[in-house]
Amino acid sequence: MLEARSNLCWNSCLVANNQHQAHGSCRVRVKPRNQIKMEIGGLDSNGRQFKNADEMWREEVGDSQKKVDWYRNGVGYWQGVEASMDGVLGGYGHVNEPDIKASEAFLNNLLTDLFPNAGRNQHLVALDCGSGIGRVTKNLLIRYFNEVDLLEPVSHFLDAARENLAPENLLVSEEHKAANFYCTPLQEFTPDTGRYDVIWIQWCIGHLADDDFVSFFKRAKAGLKPGGFFVLKENLARSGFVLDNEDKSLTRSDMYFKELFTRCGLNIYKFKDQKGFPNELFPVRMYALTTDTWKRVGTSRPKRHANRPGLIK
Ligand code: SAH
């Protein structure tokens, strides 16, 4: 979820930690795992502090009933939200434009880098995860991919997406269509093997507990075509994490994400920070993630300034 951070007070320790974080460095490096774990203290939206993520997760999803409740409350929150641009963007409908613009530039760059002829003349297929009303598909993915599948657990959002993406409401040729609409949460979804060139995950992964995050990506890797990749676009906490008690989602730090990517066996191929959002919002980062079995299938040479794929260890 897109969230305002103005009501959060950061303690000086968290801010200080953040100042040591490298931003936009050309090679992704993280500290050894045990050190990372130690550093991940966090907050909830009421300002309560947790020693580490384990303490928070024990409380939130520590037994099977709590976990059921966590996901029920997460989806329950969205069931009470209007199926509109403002609804899925937490009242910030106007960030749609800069969001899509930055996503398009990032995607274009990746397709140019990674796919022969930037993907032109290929039948490209994408999956839009936690798609809401189909905002990302309608404004971006459908123009680049011949088929887009949507995955969304909230049925009135998915109904709106179906409507928004009906052929008569699209400005694309018949070669481009929304193909499948899955009313399922990420933690229960297994994609068809080798179906997708790109799996796009925006503003929804915070709803997944760490173990489900890791198992989702492990299953989803098998859903990628050779050379396919993930784009994860998410809010970033300055350090550690911030738990939203209302919608049951977690905003993770860059370091927290890197720890999870390692556990998933994913490499950061490139990342880019969103620009032009209001100051009161969390910063937003786009990660392009490739798998261990990933091989370059493109003929174009990588740009000199590009981040090189490399396992985060
Ligand atoms: N990605 C969309 C919607 C963002 S709003 C966009 O950028 O416009 C967050 C979305 O995450 C909502 O549609 C909500 O229903 C969905 N969501 C909540 N819990 C989820 C889960 N467990 N798995 C997948 N999606 C979930």
Coordinates of C-alpha atoms and ligand atoms in Angstrom, one line a residue:
M1 CA 0.0 0.0 0.0
L2 CA 1.1 3.6 -0.6
E3 CA 1.3 5.1 2.8
A4 CA 1.9 8.5 4.3
R5 CA 4.8 8.4 6.8
S6 CA 4.2 11.8 8.3
N7 CA 2.7 10.3 11.5
L8 CA 5.8 8.2 12.2
C9 CA 8.5 9.4 14.5
W10 CA 11.9 7.8 13.8
N11 CA 14.2 7.3 16.6
S12 CA 17.7 8.7 16.2
C13 CA 19.3 5.2 16.1
L14 CA 17.2 4.2 13.1
V15 CA 18.0 7.4 11.3
A16 CA 21.7 7.0 12.1
N17 CA 21.7 3.5 10.8
N18 CA 20.2 4.6 7.6
Q19 CA 22.9 7.2 7.0
H20 CA 25.4 4.4 6.5
Q21 CA 23.3 2.7 3.9
A22 CA 24.7 3.0 0.4
H23 CA 22.2 4.4 -2.2
G24 CA 22.5 3.8 -5.9
S25 CA 25.9 2.2 -5.6
C26 CA 27.0 0.3 -8.7
R27 CA 27.3 -3.1 -7.0
V28 CA 25.0 -4.5 -4.5
R29 CA 26.7 -5.4 -1.2
V30 CA 25.2 -6.4 2.0
K31 CA 26.7 -7.3 5.3
P32 CA 26.9 -10.9 6.4
R33 CA 23.5 -12.4 7.4
N34 CA 23.9 -12.5 11.2
Q35 CA 24.7 -8.8 11.3
I36 CA 21.7 -7.9 9.2
K37 CA 19.4 -9.9 11.4
M38 CA 20.7 -8.0 14.5
E39 CA 20.1 -4.7 12.9
I40 CA 16.5 -5.1 11.9
G41 CA 14.6 -3.4 14.7
G42 CA 11.4 -1.8 13.7
L43 CA 8.3 0.2 14.5
D44 CA 4.6 -0.2 14.1
S45 CA 2.2 2.6 13.0
N46 CA 1.5 3.5 16.6
G47 CA 5.2 4.2 17.2
R48 CA 5.8 1.0 19.2
Q49 CA 9.3 -0.4 18.8
F50 CA 10.3 -4.0 18.2
K51 CA 13.7 -5.4 18.9
N52 CA 13.8 -7.3 15.6
A53 CA 11.5 -8.7 13.0
D54 CA 11.3 -12.1 14.7
E55 CA 9.7 -10.5 17.7
M56 CA 7.1 -8.7 15.5
W57 CA 6.4 -11.8 13.4
R58 CA 5.9 -14.0 16.5
E59 CA 3.2 -11.6 17.7
E60 CA 1.6 -11.2 14.3
V61 CA 1.7 -14.7 12.7
G62 CA 3.2 -16.8 15.5
D63 CA 0.7 -19.6 15.2
S64 CA -1.6 -20.8 12.5
Q65 CA -4.6 -19.0 13.8
K66 CA -2.7 -15.7 14.0
K67 CA -1.5 -16.2 10.4
V68 CA -5.0 -16.8 9.2
D69 CA -6.1 -13.6 11.0
W70 CA -3.1 -11.6 9.5
Y71 CA -4.2 -12.4 5.9
R72 CA -7.9 -12.1 6.7
N73 CA -7.4 -8.6 8.1
G74 CA -5.1 -7.6 5.2
V75 CA -7.6 -8.6 2.6
G76 CA -10.5 -7.3 4.8
Y77 CA -8.9 -3.9 4.9
W78 CA -9.0 -3.7 1.0
Q79 CA -12.5 -5.1 0.9
G80 CA -13.6 -1.9 2.5
V81 CA -11.8 0.3 0.0
E82 CA -13.5 1.8 -3.1
A83 CA -12.5 0.3 -6.4
S84 CA -11.0 3.4 -7.8
M85 CA -7.6 5.0 -8.5
D86 CA -7.8 7.0 -5.3
G87 CA -8.8 3.8 -3.5
V88 CA -5.8 1.7 -4.5
L89 CA -3.5 4.6 -4.1
G90 CA -4.5 5.5 -0.6
G91 CA -6.0 8.8 -1.6
Y92 CA -3.0 9.7 -3.8
G93 CA -4.6 9.1 -7.2
H94 CA -2.4 11.9 -8.6
V95 CA 0.8 9.8 -8.2
N96 CA -0.5 7.5 -10.9
E97 CA 1.1 9.6 -13.6
P98 CA 4.7 9.9 -12.2
D99 CA 4.5 6.3 -11.0
I100 CA 3.6 4.9 -14.5
K101 CA 6.2 7.2 -16.2
A102 CA 9.0 6.0 -14.0
S103 CA 7.9 2.3 -14.3
E104 CA 7.8 2.6 -18.1
A105 CA 11.3 4.1 -18.3
F106 CA 12.6 1.2 -16.0
L107 CA 10.7 -1.5 -18.0
N108 CA 11.9 -0.1 -21.3
N109 CA 15.5 -0.1 -20.1
L110 CA 15.2 -3.7 -19.0
L111 CA 13.6 -5.0 -22.1
T112 CA 16.3 -3.2 -24.2
D113 CA 19.0 -4.7 -22.0
L114 CA 17.7 -8.2 -21.7
F115 CA 15.5 -9.2 -24.6
P116 CA 16.6 -9.5 -28.3
N117 CA 15.3 -6.5 -30.2
A118 CA 13.9 -5.1 -26.9
G119 CA 11.2 -7.8 -27.0
R120 CA 9.7 -6.6 -30.3
N121 CA 8.3 -9.3 -32.5
Q122 CA 8.1 -11.7 -29.5
H123 CA 4.9 -12.9 -27.9
L124 CA 5.4 -11.4 -24.4
V125 CA 3.4 -12.4 -21.3
A126 CA 3.3 -10.6 -17.9
L127 CA 1.7 -11.3 -14.6
D128 CA 0.4 -8.3 -12.5
C129 CA 0.5 -9.3 -8.8
G130 CA -1.8 -7.7 -6.3
S131 CA -3.2 -5.9 -9.4
G132 CA -6.0 -4.0 -7.6
I133 CA -8.3 -2.5 -10.3
G134 CA -5.7 -3.2 -13.0
R135 CA -4.1 0.2 -12.9
V136 CA -0.6 -0.9 -13.8
T137 CA -1.8 -3.3 -16.4
K138 CA -4.0 -0.7 -18.1
N139 CA -1.6 2.1 -18.0
L140 CA 1.6 0.2 -18.8
L141 CA 1.8 -3.6 -19.1
I142 CA -0.9 -4.1 -21.7
R143 CA 1.0 -1.8 -24.1
Y144 CA 4.2 -3.9 -23.9
F145 CA 2.9 -7.4 -23.3
N146 CA 0.6 -9.4 -25.6
E147 CA -1.0 -11.2 -22.7
V148 CA -1.3 -10.0 -19.1
D149 CA -2.7 -12.1 -16.3
L150 CA -3.9 -10.4 -13.1
L151 CA -3.8 -11.8 -9.6
E152 CA -5.8 -10.1 -7.0
P153 CA -7.5 -11.5 -3.8
V154 CA -10.2 -8.8 -3.5
S155 CA -13.1 -9.7 -5.8
H156 CA -14.6 -6.2 -6.2
F157 CA -11.1 -4.9 -7.3
L158 CA -10.8 -7.8 -9.8
D159 CA -14.3 -7.1 -11.1
A160 CA -13.3 -3.5 -11.7
A161 CA -10.1 -4.7 -13.4
R162 CA -12.2 -6.9 -15.8
E163 CA -14.3 -3.9 -16.7
N164 CA -11.3 -1.5 -17.1
L165 CA -9.5 -4.0 -19.3
A166 CA -12.4 -5.1 -21.4
P167 CA -11.3 -4.9 -25.1
E168 CA -13.8 -2.0 -25.8
N169 CA -12.1 0.0 -23.0
L170 CA -8.6 -0.4 -24.2
L171 CA -6.6 1.6 -26.7
V172 CA -4.4 -1.3 -27.8
S173 CA -4.5 -3.6 -30.8
E174 CA -6.2 -7.0 -30.6
E175 CA -2.7 -8.5 -30.2
H176 CA -2.7 -7.2 -26.6
K177 CA -5.2 -8.5 -24.0
A178 CA -5.8 -9.2 -20.4
A179 CA -5.9 -13.0 -20.4
N180 CA -6.6 -14.5 -17.0
F181 CA -8.0 -13.0 -13.8
Y182 CA -7.1 -14.9 -10.7
C183 CA -8.9 -14.1 -7.5
T184 CA -6.2 -15.5 -5.2
P185 CA -3.7 -14.1 -2.7
L186 CA 0.0 -14.3 -3.5
Q187 CA 0.8 -16.7 -0.7
E188 CA -1.6 -19.3 -2.3
F189 CA -0.7 -18.8 -6.0
T190 CA 1.5 -21.1 -8.1
P191 CA 1.9 -19.8 -11.7
D192 CA 1.9 -22.1 -14.7
T193 CA 5.5 -23.2 -15.4
G194 CA 7.5 -21.0 -17.8
R195 CA 4.5 -18.7 -18.8
Y196 CA 5.8 -15.3 -18.0
D197 CA 8.5 -12.9 -19.3
V198 CA 7.9 -10.5 -16.5
I199 CA 6.2 -10.8 -13.1
W200 CA 5.3 -7.4 -11.8
I201 CA 4.7 -7.0 -8.1
Q202 CA 3.8 -3.5 -6.9
W203 CA 2.6 -2.3 -3.6
C204 CA 1.4 -5.7 -2.3
I205 CA 4.4 -7.7 -1.1
G206 CA 4.2 -6.0 2.3
H207 CA 1.1 -8.1 2.9
L208 CA 3.2 -11.3 2.9
A209 CA 5.0 -12.6 6.0
D210 CA 8.7 -13.4 5.4
D211 CA 8.3 -17.1 5.0
D212 CA 5.4 -16.7 2.5
F213 CA 7.5 -14.0 0.7
V214 CA 10.3 -16.4 0.2
S215 CA 8.1 -19.4 -0.8
F216 CA 6.1 -17.2 -3.2
F217 CA 9.2 -16.1 -5.1
K218 CA 10.6 -19.6 -5.1
R219 CA 7.4 -20.9 -6.8
A220 CA 7.1 -17.9 -9.0
K221 CA 10.6 -18.4 -10.4
A222 CA 9.3 -21.5 -12.1
G223 CA 6.7 -19.4 -13.7
L224 CA 9.3 -17.3 -15.6
K225 CA 10.5 -18.1 -19.1
P226 CA 14.2 -18.5 -19.4
G227 CA 15.6 -14.9 -19.4
G228 CA 12.4 -13.6 -17.6
F229 CA 12.6 -11.4 -14.6
F230 CA 10.6 -9.9 -11.7
V231 CA 10.0 -6.2 -11.1
L232 CA 9.3 -5.4 -7.5
K233 CA 8.1 -1.9 -6.8
E234 CA 7.8 -1.0 -3.2
N235 CA 7.9 1.5 -0.4
L236 CA 11.1 1.5 1.6
A237 CA 11.5 2.0 5.3
R238 CA 14.5 4.0 6.2
S239 CA 15.7 1.2 8.4
G240 CA 14.4 -2.1 9.6
F241 CA 10.6 -2.2 9.1
V242 CA 7.3 -0.4 9.8
L243 CA 4.3 -2.5 10.6
D244 CA 0.9 -1.0 9.6
N245 CA -1.5 -2.2 12.2
E246 CA -4.5 -1.1 10.2
D247 CA -4.0 -3.0 6.9
K248 CA -1.6 -5.6 8.2
S249 CA 1.3 -4.9 5.9
L250 CA 5.0 -4.4 6.5
T251 CA 7.2 -1.7 4.9
R252 CA 10.7 -3.2 4.7
S253 CA 14.0 -1.4 4.4
D254 CA 16.3 -2.0 1.4
M255 CA 18.5 -4.1 3.6
Y256 CA 15.6 -6.2 4.8
F257 CA 14.6 -6.8 1.1
K258 CA 18.1 -7.8 0.2
E259 CA 18.2 -10.3 3.0
L260 CA 14.9 -11.8 1.6
F261 CA 16.1 -11.8 -2.0
T262 CA 19.2 -13.8 -0.9
R263 CA 16.9 -16.4 0.7
C264 CA 14.8 -16.5 -2.5
G265 CA 17.9 -17.0 -4.6
L266 CA 17.3 -13.8 -6.5
N267 CA 19.8 -11.3 -7.9
I268 CA 19.3 -7.6 -8.2
Y269 CA 19.9 -6.8 -11.8
K270 CA 19.1 -3.2 -11.5
F271 CA 17.3 -0.8 -9.2
K272 CA 15.9 2.7 -9.6
D273 CA 14.3 5.1 -7.1
Q274 CA 11.0 6.7 -7.9
K275 CA 11.1 10.5 -8.3
G276 CA 8.4 13.1 -8.1
F277 CA 6.3 11.8 -5.3
P278 CA 5.0 14.0 -2.4
N279 CA 7.5 14.3 0.4
E280 CA 5.2 12.8 3.0
L281 CA 5.3 9.4 1.3
F282 CA 7.7 6.6 1.9
P283 CA 10.4 6.5 -0.8
V284 CA 9.7 4.0 -3.5
R285 CA 12.2 1.7 -5.2
M286 CA 12.0 -0.5 -8.3
Y287 CA 14.0 -3.7 -8.2
A288 CA 14.6 -5.8 -11.3
L289 CA 15.3 -9.3 -10.0
T290 CA 16.7 -12.2 -11.9
T291 CA 17.1 -15.9 -10.9
D292 CA 20.1 -18.1 -10.4
T293 CA 19.3 -20.0 -13.6
W294 CA 18.9 -16.7 -15.5
K295 CA 21.0 -16.4 -18.6
R296 CA 21.4 -13.4 -20.9
V297 CA 19.2 -14.0 -23.9
G298 CA 19.7 -10.5 -25.4
T299 CA 22.0 -9.7 -28.2
S300 CA 22.6 -6.1 -27.0
R301 CA 25.5 -5.4 -24.8
P302 CA 24.8 -4.2 -21.3
K303 CA 25.2 -0.5 -20.8
R304 CA 28.5 0.4 -19.1
H305 CA 26.8 2.0 -16.1
A306 CA 24.3 -0.8 -15.6
N307 CA 24.4 -2.8 -12.3
R308 CA 25.8 -6.2 -13.1
P309 CA 23.8 -9.2 -12.1
G310 CA 25.4 -10.7 -9.0
L311 CA 24.2 -13.0 -6.3
I312 CA 23.8 -11.0 -3.1
K313 CA 25.9 -12.8 -0.5
Ligands
SAH1 N1 -0.7 -3.0 -7.5 C1 -1.9 -2.2 -7.6 C2 -2.7 -2.2 -6.3 C3 -2.0 -1.6 -5.1 S1 -3.1 -1.6 -3.6 C4 -1.5 -0.8 -8.0 O1 -0.3 -0.4 -7.9 O2 -2.4 -0.1 -8.4 C5 -2.6 -3.1 -2.8 C6 -3.2 -4.3 -3.4 O3 -2.7 -5.5 -2.7 C7 -4.7 -4.4 -3.2 O4 -5.3 -4.6 -4.4 C8 -4.9 -5.6 -2.3 O5 -6.1 -6.2 -2.4 C9 -3.7 -6.4 -2.6 N2 -3.4 -7.5 -1.6 C10 -3.6 -7.5 -0.3 N3 -3.2 -8.6 0.2 C11 -2.7 -9.4 -0.8 C12 -2.2 -10.7 -0.8 N4 -2.0 -11.4 0.3 N5 -1.8 -11.1 -2.0 C13 -1.9 -10.4 -3.2 N6 -2.4 -9.1 -3.1 C14 -2.8 -8.6 -2.0

